[in-house]
């Protein structure tokens, strides 16, 4: 806008300057014409006077002539008027003054008759230029002398030009302000505001929020851009949903394999008890009631265990579209732990949860957070080859819930630290890792306004992931 304002100023001032220059020129021509007309008029007046009273130069006549010149000077605004004889000597002049013979050539031309002639000359001790006009005094077809009219040449023209110059400057400033003000208003309304909206929406998208929509109004191009942006966020949100679901199914697959293995033992036990009970029923039923009761209790307990495992797995695999609710993060850790506990690869893994005095609740969809924690815990168990302790700690950091998940594995190799959150990056054998776990976990956490990072490596310690989520209310420790 400043650039446009400067351009406007320069354009108006240049055009104005050229216009003023042209106007000055035409004023000069007009003034010359006026001087010539004035000289002709005065010469005719003097000619009429001489025609009646004669042109002899007695002192009385000279005084009369000076009085005439004076009154003509006053009524026409001329600076000076002179009557010059055919011998180029001055007969009368107002104001009385001594003239040099600088104008000799022009005077000679005037005395030779013909139309009035004009000439300029600088005034001594003044910057003002004088405009001189000569006209011959013709009495009875004879040139009896000449009249010289002196006019100020530059000052009146310059006064007009100076005034116009000020008007031009004011006009240019007013126009520049108008361009600046109107331009800023238009720019703000039509460009800056929609761009600001787009920038804010993009920033919140970068922070993981795929819900921002921007108003599809304003100028056509911006409306089109806004609509394209909105379509993009919708499609990104759908893709993210899809990826989260895919990754979840991969986890479900892994867990299901573990579950299949895990429910084998209770099923074998149940079958054993059922065989004993059937044999007893087929025989004489000599089994003591207490023993039969015990066998039935064991069948029930094992069945309940299987039921619980299956239920939790089903619960986890169900696509969750829950709205975020205030949730205690450690409860989510416990649910994840319960889901993983029956897995064979968790048999020798201990999960220890610790908390500070208090820690905040977080606004999340619990199912989604379980998915994140299952991922982190499965990775930790894998890194420790199924043996060791995972410490999950929850703390309050300035109103945020900070959950750390530390294992006793080998940690992440330095060359992989930057890559582990990339989709499809995995160091696990084909069929065991999808490489989506961490990237999906991070996108889930970011969609709740949180962050998921790998803590800097500490020699002799395993990997430590730090999950930060904005807190809503403190949970008593
Ligand atoms: P996946 O588990 O399918 O390989 P992830 O995205 O969950 O995919 O993990 C990517 C990679 O990050 C893993 O292959 C592994 O190399 C590394 N990683 C993740 N968690 C840990 C951990 N706790 N300790 C060591 N390396 C880990």
mmCIF file of N, CA, C and O and ligand atoms in Angstrom, residues 375 379-380 383 407 411-412 420 425-428 433-439 463 465, ligand 1:
data_model
loop_
_atom_site.group_PDB
_atom_site.id
_atom_site.type_symbol
_atom_site.label_atom_id
_atom_site.label_comp_id
_atom_site.label_asym_id
_atom_site.label_seq_id
_atom_site.Cartn_x
_atom_site.Cartn_y
_atom_site.Cartn_z
ATOM 1 N N UNK A 375 -0.271 -49.355 21.863
ATOM 2 C CA UNK A 375 0.850 -49.268 20.937
ATOM 3 C C UNK A 375 2.169 -49.097 21.642
ATOM 4 O O UNK A 375 3.143 -49.795 21.364
ATOM 5 N N UNK A 379 5.121 -51.851 21.919
ATOM 6 C CA UNK A 379 6.473 -51.535 21.442
ATOM 7 C C UNK A 379 7.492 -51.766 22.545
ATOM 8 O O UNK A 379 8.567 -52.320 22.299
ATOM 9 N N UNK A 380 7.134 -51.312 23.787
ATOM 10 C CA UNK A 380 8.069 -51.451 24.906
ATOM 11 C C UNK A 380 8.320 -52.934 25.187
ATOM 12 O O UNK A 380 9.468 -53.368 25.358
ATOM 13 N N UNK A 383 10.515 -54.323 22.568
ATOM 14 C CA UNK A 383 11.905 -53.879 22.709
ATOM 15 C C UNK A 383 12.615 -54.659 23.811
ATOM 16 O O UNK A 383 13.814 -54.900 23.730
ATOM 17 N N UNK A 407 10.897 -47.949 29.174
ATOM 18 C CA UNK A 407 11.127 -49.393 29.228
ATOM 19 C C UNK A 407 12.594 -49.704 29.499
ATOM 20 O O UNK A 407 13.411 -48.786 29.645
ATOM 21 N N UNK A 411 16.587 -49.163 23.798
ATOM 22 C CA UNK A 411 16.398 -47.782 23.353
ATOM 23 C C UNK A 411 16.350 -47.728 21.832
ATOM 24 O O UNK A 411 16.448 -48.761 21.161
ATOM 25 N N UNK A 412 16.197 -46.516 21.301
ATOM 26 C CA UNK A 412 16.099 -46.358 19.843
ATOM 27 C C UNK A 412 17.484 -45.966 19.314
ATOM 28 O O UNK A 412 18.100 -45.039 19.843
ATOM 29 N N UNK A 420 11.445 -42.779 13.602
ATOM 30 C CA UNK A 420 10.453 -43.718 14.159
ATOM 31 C C UNK A 420 9.009 -43.231 14.072
ATOM 32 O O UNK A 420 8.093 -44.033 14.069
ATOM 33 N N UNK A 425 7.762 -46.718 8.972
ATOM 34 C CA UNK A 425 9.139 -47.015 9.387
ATOM 35 C C UNK A 425 9.083 -48.085 10.478
ATOM 36 O O UNK A 425 8.452 -47.914 11.517
ATOM 37 N N UNK A 426 9.724 -49.196 10.218
ATOM 38 C CA UNK A 426 9.746 -50.261 11.222
ATOM 39 C C UNK A 426 11.094 -50.972 11.163
ATOM 40 O O UNK A 426 11.720 -51.032 10.105
ATOM 41 N N UNK A 427 11.529 -51.456 12.323
ATOM 42 C CA UNK A 427 12.754 -52.260 12.331
ATOM 43 C C UNK A 427 12.397 -53.707 12.629
ATOM 44 O O UNK A 427 13.259 -54.546 12.820
ATOM 45 N N UNK A 428 11.067 -53.933 12.704
ATOM 46 C CA UNK A 428 10.626 -55.281 13.055
ATOM 47 C C UNK A 428 10.546 -56.157 11.805
ATOM 48 O O UNK A 428 10.377 -55.638 10.698
ATOM 49 N N UNK A 433 5.680 -55.905 12.194
ATOM 50 C CA UNK A 433 5.485 -54.462 12.398
ATOM 51 C C UNK A 433 4.918 -53.815 11.154
ATOM 52 O O UNK A 433 5.266 -54.200 10.035
ATOM 53 N N UNK A 434 4.025 -52.868 11.358
ATOM 54 C CA UNK A 434 3.475 -52.137 10.213
ATOM 55 C C UNK A 434 4.211 -50.807 10.040
ATOM 56 O O UNK A 434 4.146 -50.185 8.988
ATOM 57 N N UNK A 435 4.856 -50.360 11.101
ATOM 58 C CA UNK A 435 5.524 -49.061 11.052
ATOM 59 C C UNK A 435 4.533 -47.912 11.158
ATOM 60 O O UNK A 435 4.896 -46.759 10.967
ATOM 61 N N UNK A 436 3.276 -48.254 11.461
ATOM 62 C CA UNK A 436 2.264 -47.187 11.554
ATOM 63 C C UNK A 436 1.986 -46.774 12.991
ATOM 64 O O UNK A 436 1.436 -45.709 13.244
ATOM 65 N N UNK A 437 2.352 -47.646 13.939
ATOM 66 C CA UNK A 437 1.977 -47.434 15.341
ATOM 67 C C UNK A 437 2.279 -46.038 15.858
ATOM 68 O O UNK A 437 1.381 -45.324 16.311
ATOM 69 N N UNK A 438 3.545 -45.644 15.778
ATOM 70 C CA UNK A 438 3.913 -44.352 16.373
ATOM 71 C C UNK A 438 3.352 -43.179 15.590
ATOM 72 O O UNK A 438 2.930 -42.190 16.174
ATOM 73 N N UNK A 439 3.333 -43.302 14.251
ATOM 74 C CA UNK A 439 2.828 -42.157 13.483
ATOM 75 C C UNK A 439 1.336 -41.963 13.760
ATOM 76 O O UNK A 439 0.869 -40.838 13.935
ATOM 77 N N UNK A 463 14.126 -46.931 25.997
ATOM 78 C CA UNK A 463 13.424 -45.810 25.358
ATOM 79 C C UNK A 463 12.426 -45.215 26.338
ATOM 80 O O UNK A 463 11.877 -45.913 27.187
ATOM 81 N N UNK A 465 9.102 -42.597 26.124
ATOM 82 C CA UNK A 465 8.212 -41.749 25.327
ATOM 83 C C UNK A 465 7.479 -40.793 26.252
ATOM 84 O O UNK A 465 7.099 -41.169 27.362
HETATM 85 P P1 LIG B 1 6.053 -50.908 14.485
HETATM 86 O O1 LIG B 1 5.893 -51.169 15.953
HETATM 87 O O2 LIG B 1 5.005 -51.552 13.650
HETATM 88 O O3 LIG B 1 7.431 -51.162 13.978
HETATM 89 P P2 LIG B 1 5.920 -48.186 15.270
HETATM 90 O O4 LIG B 1 5.622 -46.957 14.507
HETATM 91 O O5 LIG B 1 5.115 -48.438 16.489
HETATM 92 O O6 LIG B 1 5.795 -49.354 14.249
HETATM 93 O O7 LIG B 1 7.439 -48.167 15.664
HETATM 94 C C1 LIG B 1 8.414 -47.828 14.725
HETATM 95 C C2 LIG B 1 9.792 -48.263 15.182
HETATM 96 O O8 LIG B 1 10.191 -47.511 16.322
HETATM 97 C C3 LIG B 1 9.882 -49.668 15.633
HETATM 98 O O9 LIG B 1 10.036 -50.549 14.561
HETATM 99 C C4 LIG B 1 11.109 -49.627 16.528
HETATM 100 O O10 LIG B 1 12.297 -49.689 15.767
HETATM 101 C C5 LIG B 1 11.067 -48.249 17.123
HETATM 102 N N1 LIG B 1 10.514 -48.281 18.490
HETATM 103 C C6 LIG B 1 9.289 -47.992 18.891
HETATM 104 N N2 LIG B 1 9.147 -48.105 20.236
HETATM 105 C C7 LIG B 1 10.360 -48.496 20.694
HETATM 106 C C8 LIG B 1 10.895 -48.767 22.006
HETATM 107 N N3 LIG B 1 10.133 -48.704 23.081
HETATM 108 N N4 LIG B 1 12.194 -49.114 22.084
HETATM 109 C C9 LIG B 1 12.967 -49.208 20.992
HETATM 110 N N5 LIG B 1 12.540 -48.942 19.725
HETATM 111 C C10 LIG B 1 11.264 -48.606 19.575
#
